Coordinates of C-alpha atoms in Angstrom, one line a residue:
X1 CA 26.8 24.4 -38.7
X2 CA 29.5 24.3 -41.4
X3 CA 29.4 22.0 -44.5
X4 CA 32.2 19.3 -44.7
X5 CA 34.7 19.1 -47.5
X6 CA 32.8 16.1 -48.9
X7 CA 29.5 18.1 -49.0
X8 CA 31.3 21.0 -50.8
X9 CA 32.6 18.6 -53.4
X10 CA 29.1 17.6 -54.1
X11 CA 28.1 21.1 -55.2
X12 CA 27.3 21.6 -58.9
X13 CA 29.8 24.4 -59.2
X14 CA 32.6 22.0 -58.2
X15 CA 31.2 18.9 -59.9
X16 CA 31.5 20.7 -63.3
X17 CA 35.3 20.7 -62.7
X18 CA 35.3 16.8 -62.3
X19 CA 36.9 16.7 -58.9
X20 CA 39.2 13.9 -57.8
X21 CA 40.4 13.3 -54.3
X22 CA 44.1 12.3 -54.7
X23 CA 45.2 12.5 -51.0
X24 CA 44.0 13.2 -47.5
X25 CA 40.7 11.4 -47.8
X26 CA 40.7 10.9 -44.0
X27 CA 39.9 14.7 -43.7
X28 CA 36.9 14.8 -45.9
X29 CA 34.6 15.3 -42.9
X30 CA 36.5 18.4 -41.9
X31 CA 34.1 21.5 -41.6
X32 CA 34.6 24.2 -44.2
X33 CA 34.4 27.7 -42.7
X34 CA 35.1 29.5 -45.9
X35 CA 36.2 29.1 -49.5
X36 CA 39.3 31.2 -50.4
X37 CA 41.0 31.7 -53.8
X38 CA 44.8 32.1 -53.3
X39 CA 47.4 32.1 -56.1
X40 CA 50.4 32.7 -53.8
X41 CA 52.6 30.1 -52.1
X42 CA 52.9 31.9 -48.8
X43 CA 49.2 32.2 -48.1
X44 CA 49.2 30.3 -44.8
X45 CA 49.9 33.2 -42.5
X46 CA 46.8 35.0 -43.9
X47 CA 44.4 32.2 -43.0
X48 CA 42.4 31.7 -39.8
X49 CA 41.6 28.0 -40.1
X50 CA 38.8 26.1 -41.8
X51 CA 39.3 27.6 -45.3
X52 CA 39.0 25.5 -48.4
X53 CA 41.9 26.9 -50.5
X54 CA 41.3 27.1 -54.3
X55 CA 44.2 27.6 -56.7
X56 CA 45.3 27.1 -60.3
X57 CA 48.7 26.3 -59.0
X58 CA 50.5 28.9 -61.3
X59 CA 52.4 30.4 -58.4
X60 CA 53.4 27.2 -56.7
X61 CA 56.9 25.9 -56.8
X62 CA 58.0 22.7 -58.6
X63 CA 60.6 21.5 -56.2
X64 CA 59.6 18.8 -53.7
X65 CA 60.7 20.4 -50.4
X66 CA 59.0 23.7 -51.2
X67 CA 55.7 21.9 -52.0
X68 CA 55.9 19.8 -48.8
X69 CA 56.5 23.0 -46.8
X70 CA 53.5 24.6 -48.5
X71 CA 51.2 21.8 -47.5
X72 CA 52.6 21.6 -44.0
X73 CA 51.9 25.4 -43.5
X74 CA 48.4 25.0 -44.7
X75 CA 47.8 22.0 -42.4
X76 CA 49.5 23.9 -39.6
X77 CA 46.9 26.8 -39.7
X78 CA 44.0 24.3 -39.9
X79 CA 43.1 24.7 -43.6
X80 CA 40.2 22.4 -44.4
X81 CA 41.5 21.3 -47.8
X82 CA 43.3 22.3 -51.0
X83 CA 41.7 22.3 -54.5
X84 CA 44.1 22.6 -57.5
X85 CA 43.0 23.0 -61.1
X86 CA 45.0 20.8 -63.6
X87 CA 45.0 23.3 -66.5
X88 CA 47.6 26.0 -66.3
X89 CA 50.6 24.7 -64.2
X90 CA 50.2 21.0 -64.0
X91 CA 48.1 19.4 -66.8
X92 CA 47.7 15.7 -65.9
X93 CA 49.0 15.0 -62.4
X94 CA 50.3 16.7 -59.3
X95 CA 54.0 16.3 -58.1
X96 CA 54.5 13.3 -55.9
X97 CA 55.9 15.4 -53.1
X98 CA 52.7 17.5 -53.0
X99 CA 50.5 14.4 -52.9
X100 CA 52.7 12.7 -50.3
X101 CA 52.7 15.7 -48.0
X102 CA 48.9 16.1 -48.2
X103 CA 48.5 12.4 -47.3
X104 CA 50.9 12.7 -44.4
X105 CA 49.1 15.7 -42.9
X106 CA 45.6 14.2 -43.7
X107 CA 44.9 17.4 -45.7
X108 CA 42.2 16.7 -48.4
X109 CA 43.9 17.4 -51.8
X110 CA 41.5 17.6 -54.7
X111 CA 42.3 18.1 -58.4
X112 CA 40.0 19.6 -61.1
X113 CA 40.5 18.2 -64.6
X114 CA 38.5 21.0 -66.2
X115 CA 38.8 24.8 -66.0
X116 CA 36.5 25.9 -63.3
X117 CA 35.0 29.3 -62.5
X118 CA 36.2 29.7 -59.0
X119 CA 34.0 32.7 -58.4
X120 CA 31.0 30.4 -58.9
X121 CA 32.6 27.9 -56.5
X122 CA 33.2 30.6 -53.8
X123 CA 29.7 31.9 -54.2
X124 CA 28.1 28.4 -53.9
X125 CA 30.3 27.4 -50.9
X126 CA 30.1 30.6 -49.0
X127 CA 26.4 30.8 -49.7
X128 CA 26.0 27.4 -48.3
X129 CA 27.9 28.4 -45.2
X130 CA 25.8 31.6 -44.7
X131 CA 22.6 29.6 -45.1
X132 CA 23.8 27.2 -42.5
X133 CA 24.8 30.1 -40.2
X134 CA 21.4 31.7 -40.6
X135 CA 19.7 28.3 -39.9
X136 CA 21.9 28.0 -36.8
X137 CA 20.9 31.4 -35.6
X138 CA 17.2 30.7 -36.1
X139 CA 17.6 27.4 -34.3
X140 CA 19.5 29.2 -31.4
X141 CA 16.7 31.7 -31.3
X142 CA 14.1 28.9 -31.0
X143 CA 16.1 27.3 -28.2
X144 CA 16.3 30.7 -26.4
X145 CA 12.6 31.2 -26.7
X146 CA 11.8 27.6 -25.6
X147 CA 14.0 27.6 -22.5
X148 CA 13.1 31.2 -21.5
X149 CA 9.5 30.2 -21.5
X150 CA 10.3 27.0 -19.4
X151 CA 12.4 29.0 -17.0
X152 CA 9.7 31.7 -16.5
X153 CA 7.1 29.0 -16.0
X154 CA 9.3 27.1 -13.6
X155 CA 8.7 23.9 -15.6
X156 CA 9.1 20.6 -14.0
X157 CA 12.2 18.5 -14.8
X158 CA 10.3 16.0 -16.9
X159 CA 9.1 18.9 -19.1
X160 CA 12.6 20.4 -19.4
X161 CA 14.2 17.1 -20.2
X162 CA 11.4 16.3 -22.8
X163 CA 12.4 19.5 -24.7
X164 CA 16.1 18.6 -24.5
X165 CA 15.4 15.1 -25.9
X166 CA 13.1 16.6 -28.6
X167 CA 15.6 19.2 -29.8
X168 CA 18.7 17.0 -29.7
X169 CA 16.9 13.7 -30.5
X170 CA 19.2 12.1 -27.9
X171 CA 18.5 10.5 -24.4
X172 CA 19.0 12.8 -21.5
X173 CA 19.4 12.2 -17.8
X174 CA 19.3 14.5 -14.7
X175 CA 21.3 13.1 -11.8
X176 CA 22.5 14.2 -8.4
X177 CA 26.2 14.8 -7.7
X178 CA 26.2 11.4 -6.1
X179 CA 25.1 10.0 -9.4
X180 CA 21.5 9.0 -8.6
X181 CA 19.0 9.6 -11.5
X182 CA 16.4 12.2 -10.7
X183 CA 14.7 12.3 -14.0
X184 CA 15.2 11.2 -17.6
X185 CA 13.9 11.1 -21.1
X186 CA 15.0 8.1 -23.1
X187 CA 14.1 9.8 -26.5
X188 CA 12.4 6.7 -27.8
X189 CA 15.1 4.3 -26.8
X190 CA 14.9 1.6 -24.1
X191 CA 14.8 3.1 -20.6
X192 CA 16.2 -0.1 -19.0
X193 CA 19.2 0.0 -21.3
X194 CA 19.7 3.7 -20.6
X195 CA 19.5 3.4 -16.8
X196 CA 21.0 -0.1 -15.9
X197 CA 24.2 0.4 -13.9
X198 CA 23.9 4.1 -14.2
X199 CA 25.6 5.1 -10.8
X200 CA 28.7 3.0 -11.5
X201 CA 28.9 4.2 -15.1
X202 CA 28.5 7.8 -14.1
X203 CA 31.2 7.8 -11.4
X204 CA 33.9 7.3 -14.0
X205 CA 32.8 10.2 -16.1
X206 CA 34.6 13.3 -14.8
X207 CA 35.0 16.6 -16.7
X208 CA 37.0 19.6 -15.8
X209 CA 34.6 22.2 -17.2
X210 CA 31.0 23.1 -16.4
X211 CA 30.0 21.9 -19.8
X212 CA 32.1 19.3 -21.6
X213 CA 31.9 16.3 -23.9
X214 CA 33.5 13.1 -22.6
X215 CA 34.6 11.0 -25.6
X216 CA 35.1 7.7 -23.7
X217 CA 31.4 7.6 -22.5
X218 CA 29.9 9.6 -25.3
X219 CA 28.3 11.9 -22.8
X220 CA 27.8 15.7 -23.0
X221 CA 27.8 16.8 -19.3
X222 CA 26.8 20.1 -17.8
X223 CA 26.7 21.0 -14.2
X224 CA 23.4 22.1 -12.6
X225 CA 23.3 24.6 -9.9
X226 CA 22.7 28.2 -8.9
X227 CA 24.3 30.8 -6.8
X228 CA 27.4 28.8 -6.4
X229 CA 25.6 25.8 -5.1
X230 CA 25.9 22.9 -7.6
X231 CA 23.6 20.0 -6.9
X232 CA 23.4 17.9 -10.1
X233 CA 24.5 17.1 -13.6
X234 CA 22.6 17.0 -16.9
X235 CA 23.8 14.3 -19.3
X236 CA 23.0 14.1 -23.0
X237 CA 24.0 10.7 -24.3
X238 CA 25.7 11.3 -27.7
X239 CA 27.3 8.8 -30.1
X240 CA 29.6 11.5 -31.6
X241 CA 30.9 14.9 -30.4
X242 CA 27.8 17.1 -30.2
X243 CA 27.3 20.3 -32.3
X244 CA 27.6 23.6 -30.6
X245 CA 23.8 24.0 -30.5
X246 CA 23.5 20.9 -28.3
X247 CA 25.8 22.4 -25.8
X248 CA 23.7 25.5 -25.7
X249 CA 20.6 23.4 -25.2
X250 CA 22.2 21.5 -22.3
X251 CA 23.3 24.8 -20.7
X252 CA 19.9 26.5 -21.0
X253 CA 18.2 23.4 -19.7
X254 CA 20.5 23.4 -16.7
X255 CA 19.6 27.0 -16.0
X256 CA 15.9 26.2 -16.1
X257 CA 16.3 23.2 -13.8
X258 CA 18.3 25.4 -11.3
X259 CA 15.5 28.0 -11.3
X260 CA 12.9 25.3 -10.8
X261 CA 14.6 24.1 -7.7
X262 CA 14.9 27.5 -6.3
X263 CA 11.2 28.3 -6.9
X264 CA 10.0 24.8 -5.7
X265 CA 12.0 24.9 -2.5
X266 CA 8.8 24.6 -0.4
X267 CA 7.8 21.4 -2.1
X268 CA 9.3 17.9 -2.2
X269 CA 12.9 17.9 -3.6
X270 CA 13.7 16.3 -6.9
X271 CA 15.2 13.3 -5.2
X272 CA 12.1 12.7 -3.1
X273 CA 9.9 13.1 -6.3
X274 CA 12.0 10.4 -8.1
X275 CA 11.8 8.1 -5.1
X276 CA 8.0 8.6 -4.8
X277 CA 7.5 7.8 -8.5
X278 CA 9.2 4.4 -8.0
X279 CA 7.5 3.6 -4.7
X280 CA 4.1 4.5 -6.2
X281 CA 4.7 2.0 -9.1
X282 CA 5.8 -0.6 -6.7
X283 CA 2.6 -0.3 -4.7
X284 CA 0.5 -0.4 -7.9
X285 CA 2.3 -3.1 -9.8
X286 CA 2.3 -6.8 -8.8
X287 CA 5.1 -7.5 -11.2
X288 CA 7.8 -4.7 -11.4
X289 CA 9.0 -4.2 -15.0
X290 CA 12.7 -4.2 -16.0
X291 CA 12.4 -0.4 -16.5
X292 CA 11.2 0.1 -13.0
X293 CA 14.0 -2.1 -11.6
X294 CA 16.5 -0.1 -13.6
X295 CA 15.1 3.2 -12.4
X296 CA 15.4 2.0 -8.8
X297 CA 19.0 0.8 -9.5
X298 CA 19.7 4.3 -11.0
X299 CA 18.7 5.7 -7.6
X300 CA 21.4 3.5 -6.1
X301 CA 18.7 1.0 -4.7
X302 CA 18.9 -2.5 -6.0
X303 CA 15.7 -4.4 -5.6
X304 CA 16.8 -7.8 -6.9
X305 CA 18.8 -10.2 -4.7
X306 CA 18.1 -8.2 -1.6
X307 CA 16.0 -8.4 1.5
X308 CA 13.3 -5.6 1.3
X309 CA 11.7 -4.1 4.3
X310 CA 9.0 -1.4 4.2
X311 CA 8.8 1.3 6.9
X312 CA 6.1 4.0 7.5
X313 CA 7.3 7.0 9.5
X314 CA 4.2 8.9 10.7
X315 CA 4.3 12.2 12.6
X316 CA 2.4 12.3 16.0
X317 CA 0.3 15.4 15.3
X318 CA -2.2 15.6 18.1
X319 CA -5.4 17.6 18.3
X320 CA -3.6 20.3 20.3
X321 CA -0.7 20.6 17.9
X322 CA -2.6 20.2 14.6
X323 CA -3.5 24.0 14.5
X324 CA 0.2 24.9 14.8
X325 CA 1.7 22.4 12.4
X326 CA 1.0 21.9 8.7
X327 CA 1.3 18.2 7.7
X328 CA 3.2 18.5 4.3
X329 CA 6.2 20.5 5.8
X330 CA 6.4 18.0 8.7
X331 CA 6.4 15.1 6.4
X332 CA 9.1 16.6 4.2
X333 CA 11.2 17.2 7.3
X334 CA 10.7 13.6 8.4
X335 CA 11.5 12.3 4.9
X336 CA 14.9 14.2 4.8
X337 CA 15.6 12.9 8.4
X338 CA 14.8 9.3 7.3
X339 CA 16.9 9.7 4.1
X340 CA 19.9 11.1 6.1
X341 CA 19.6 8.3 8.7
X342 CA 19.7 5.8 5.9
X343 CA 22.8 7.4 4.3
X344 CA 24.4 7.5 7.8
X345 CA 23.8 3.8 8.3
X346 CA 25.1 3.1 4.7
X347 CA 21.7 1.6 3.8
X348 CA 20.2 1.7 0.4
X349 CA 16.7 3.1 0.7
X350 CA 13.9 4.7 -1.3
X351 CA 12.3 7.5 0.8
X352 CA 9.2 9.5 -0.2
X353 CA 6.3 11.3 1.4
X354 CA 2.7 10.2 1.1
X355 CA -0.5 12.0 2.2
X356 CA -0.1 10.9 5.9
X357 CA 3.4 9.5 6.4
X358 CA 6.8 8.9 5.0
X359 CA 7.3 5.7 3.0
X360 CA 10.7 4.0 3.2
X361 CA 11.8 0.8 1.5
X362 CA 15.2 -0.4 2.5
X363 CA 17.2 -3.0 0.6
X364 CA 19.6 -5.1 2.7
X365 CA 22.2 -7.6 1.7
X366 CA 21.9 -11.3 2.9
X367 CA 24.7 -10.6 5.4
X368 CA 23.1 -7.6 7.0
X369 CA 21.5 -7.9 10.5
X370 CA 18.0 -6.5 9.8
X371 CA 17.1 -5.9 13.5
X372 CA 20.3 -4.0 14.0
X373 CA 19.8 -1.8 11.0
X374 CA 16.1 -1.1 11.8
X375 CA 16.9 -0.1 15.4
X376 CA 19.7 2.2 14.3
X377 CA 17.5 3.9 11.8
X378 CA 14.7 4.2 14.4
X379 CA 17.2 5.6 17.0
X380 CA 18.5 8.3 14.5
X381 CA 14.9 9.3 13.5
X382 CA 13.7 9.6 17.0
X383 CA 16.7 11.5 18.2
X384 CA 16.5 14.0 15.4
X385 CA 15.0 17.4 16.4
X386 CA 12.0 17.4 14.1
X387 CA 8.8 19.5 14.4
X388 CA 6.8 16.5 15.6
X389 CA 7.8 13.2 17.1
X390 CA 7.8 10.2 14.9
X391 CA 6.1 6.8 15.0
X392 CA 7.6 4.0 12.9
X393 CA 5.7 1.1 11.5
X394 CA 7.6 -1.9 10.0
X395 CA 6.4 -4.4 7.4
X396 CA 7.5 -7.9 7.1
X397 CA 10.8 -8.7 5.3
X398 CA 10.4 -9.9 1.7
X399 CA 13.0 -11.2 -0.8
X400 CA 11.3 -10.5 -4.1
X401 CA 10.8 -7.1 -5.7
X402 CA 7.2 -8.1 -6.6
X403 CA 6.4 -8.1 -2.8
X404 CA 7.9 -4.7 -2.2
X405 CA 4.4 -3.2 -2.4
X406 CA 3.1 -5.6 0.3
X407 CA 5.7 -4.7 2.9
X408 CA 5.2 -1.0 2.3
X409 CA 1.4 -1.4 2.7
X410 CA 1.9 -3.4 5.9
X411 CA 4.1 -0.8 7.4
X412 CA 1.5 1.9 6.7
X413 CA -1.2 -0.2 8.3
X414 CA 0.9 -0.9 11.3
X415 CA 1.8 2.8 11.7
X416 CA -1.9 3.8 11.5
X417 CA -2.9 1.2 14.0
X418 CA -0.1 2.0 16.4
X419 CA -1.0 5.7 16.3
X420 CA -4.3 5.0 17.9
X421 CA -3.0 2.6 20.5
X422 CA -1.2 5.2 22.6
X423 CA 1.7 2.7 23.1
X424 CA 5.2 4.1 22.4
X425 CA 7.9 1.9 21.0
X426 CA 11.0 2.6 18.9
X427 CA 9.4 0.3 16.2
X428 CA 6.0 -1.1 15.8
X429 CA 5.4 -4.4 14.0
X430 CA 2.4 -6.5 12.9
X431 CA 2.7 -8.5 16.1
X432 CA 2.4 -5.3 18.2
X433 CA -0.8 -4.0 16.8
X434 CA -2.8 -7.2 17.0
X435 CA -6.6 -6.4 16.9
X436 CA -6.0 -2.8 15.8
X437 CA -3.9 -4.1 13.0
X438 CA -6.7 -6.4 11.8
X439 CA -9.2 -3.5 11.8
X440 CA -6.8 -1.3 9.8
X441 CA -6.5 -4.1 7.3
X442 CA -10.4 -3.8 7.0
X443 CA -10.3 0.0 6.8
X444 CA -13.0 1.3 4.5
X445 CA -15.1 -1.9 4.7
X446 CA -18.7 -0.9 5.0
X447 CA -19.5 -3.9 7.2
X448 CA -17.1 -2.7 9.9
X449 CA -18.5 0.8 9.8
X450 CA -22.0 -0.6 10.1
X451 CA -21.0 -2.8 13.0
X452 CA -19.5 0.1 14.9
X453 CA -22.6 2.2 14.3
X454 CA -25.0 -0.6 15.4
X455 CA -23.0 -1.3 18.6
X456 CA -22.4 2.3 19.6
X457 CA -25.1 4.3 17.8
X458 CA -27.5 4.8 20.8
X459 CA -24.6 5.8 23.1
X460 CA -23.2 8.3 20.6
X461 CA -26.6 9.9 20.1
X462 CA -27.1 10.2 23.9
X463 CA -23.7 11.9 24.3
X464 CA -24.5 14.3 21.5
X465 CA -28.0 15.1 22.9
X466 CA -27.1 15.5 26.6
X467 CA -23.4 16.3 26.6
X468 CA -22.7 13.2 28.7
X469 CA -19.4 11.3 28.3
X470 CA -20.7 7.7 28.3
X471 CA -18.6 6.7 25.3
X472 CA -15.4 7.8 27.1
X473 CA -16.5 6.0 30.3
X474 CA -17.1 2.8 28.2
X475 CA -13.7 3.2 26.7
X476 CA -11.9 3.3 30.1
X477 CA -13.9 0.2 31.1
X478 CA -12.9 -1.8 28.1
X479 CA -9.3 -0.7 28.2
X480 CA -9.0 -1.8 31.8
X481 CA -10.5 -5.2 31.1
X482 CA -13.6 -4.6 33.0
X483 CA -11.8 -3.5 36.2
X484 CA -14.2 -0.9 37.5
X485 CA -11.9 0.6 40.1
X486 CA -9.0 1.1 37.7
X487 CA -11.3 2.5 35.0
X488 CA -12.8 5.0 37.5
X489 CA -9.3 6.1 38.5
X490 CA -8.4 6.5 34.8
X491 CA -11.6 8.5 34.2
X492 CA -10.7 10.7 37.3
X493 CA -14.2 10.0 38.6
X494 CA -15.4 8.7 41.9
X495 CA -16.3 5.1 41.9
X496 CA -20.0 5.8 42.9
X497 CA -20.3 8.3 39.9
X498 CA -18.6 5.9 37.6
X499 CA -20.7 3.0 38.5
X500 CA -23.8 5.1 37.8
X501 CA -22.3 5.8 34.3
X502 CA -21.8 2.2 33.6
X503 CA -25.4 1.5 34.7
X504 CA -26.6 4.1 32.3
X505 CA -24.6 2.6 29.5
X506 CA -26.1 -0.8 30.1
X507 CA -29.5 0.8 30.1
X508 CA -29.0 2.8 26.8
X509 CA -27.4 -0.2 24.9
X510 CA -29.5 -2.9 26.5
X511 CA -26.5 -5.1 27.4
X512 CA -24.7 -6.5 30.4
X513 CA -21.1 -5.1 30.5
X514 CA -19.9 -8.0 32.6
X515 CA -20.8 -10.4 29.7
X516 CA -17.3 -11.1 28.1
X517 CA -18.8 -11.1 24.5
X518 CA -20.6 -7.8 25.1
X519 CA -17.4 -6.1 26.3
X520 CA -15.4 -7.6 23.4
X521 CA -18.0 -6.4 20.8
X522 CA -18.1 -3.0 22.3
X523 CA -14.3 -2.7 22.5
X524 CA -14.0 -3.7 18.8
X525 CA -16.7 -1.1 18.0
X526 CA -14.7 1.5 19.8
X527 CA -11.5 0.6 17.9
X528 CA -13.4 0.8 14.6
X529 CA -14.8 4.2 15.6
X530 CA -11.3 5.4 16.3
X531 CA -10.2 4.1 12.8
X532 CA -13.0 6.1 11.2
X533 CA -12.2 9.3 13.1
X534 CA -8.4 9.0 12.4
X535 CA -9.1 8.6 8.6
X536 CA -11.2 11.7 8.6
X537 CA -8.6 13.7 10.4
X538 CA -5.9 12.4 8.0
X539 CA -7.8 13.2 4.9
X540 CA -6.0 15.7 2.5
X541 CA -6.1 19.3 3.6
X542 CA -6.8 18.6 7.3
X543 CA -3.2 19.2 8.3
X544 CA -3.3 22.7 7.1
X545 CA -6.4 23.8 8.9

């Protein structure tokens, strides 16, 4: 906000006096708070610091110790500099004691070789200072208006951080108190360079105040939280100590972020949002970029040199519980449960909600026992008291970040297939879902849909027209491998009545159920039908109905 001594010396009013810096050049970047004319030697006790003292030197002593004490007093109160006119007292040079003392205290000492109108100098300097103060006030007002609007609108972190980066022109990062990056704006610099090794770098940066500059790292840090519950830190990366307005920007941004979290408490937390962004890109990108790998690393999940395993945690929301449970809150609950279980097992993991399940990508070292880790996670998730029981699908283990999307997709397909199987296991793998897994891989294929309609269409129409339950009778028959007695018992129907149903099915479809290929084709059609119905039930919005 204030001009420096060097900037003041460049003013025309001072340039006319032909200024020369004779000592204390190290302090030329000192801010000048005011310009003050003083023709007495004991002026120091009247100063407040930051003044550029202007004098003709007529009242200054000539003896060395007194001059050294005069300079020491000025430096002691924080004067910005001393300007002496070489006209009335000293005509060609200053006493050596005066120069030596100024150099020792790094107090800029400037001589003017021509008579100078000090009133013009003070007007110019103080006018410059006032203009800077007015500009600072206007900038502060703009900051206030900007962040008030963001706070009222409950702006998302990326928007808030974007404004911080725009105003300060410096990179900014929002992290958790455990030093995981939730959001960032690189301000035009390389994101990979900004985020690489972030958790380790951040742990060593500790400040004692809510807002403070850490010179060692070049970080301006402010704590983020509300109502006494701190949950994060906002970091503005600065090369030099930041001006006061940047501290104000950081503090106002922290307030806006705290309000956003309070207002958005019913949606995914910032940590889940950050994880979801990385997982989404892993699913979409066959070759993860250096920036994406750095973002994952900044979330304390290293994707290189690790064994990666995808999991899909899906709530078992049945037709009877669907009306009482809304899918998004259940998924958020399961996501936090999965994240807590991973932390408890000291496993690095990305955890995020999807439309139908919770996606988890765990990163294991080469020494870790994958089966032990998976079963511990599954045990913790199943034992948690969540609103709906969980089903966990597991993808294959991969060793390359480029294959992370594949193991995540496999896990989701396994979970979807296992949900329709009715079989309960702590974990479901590709080998467990077999034919159902194959059909889920073909989900959405029009040929599969057409096959199911061709095989079961007449039977579905008969049930719809007459209220019969021939499709369900056929399902029992296929699930029991053609064992009519077992199928009748499962259908809670007498064998005579059940046999009549089977005969009617053969009549409607024009097939012999005892033919192995017919039974296989019909069973595949039933599984495909289940897949279609499950997809319809899991479509967005169904969970809230």
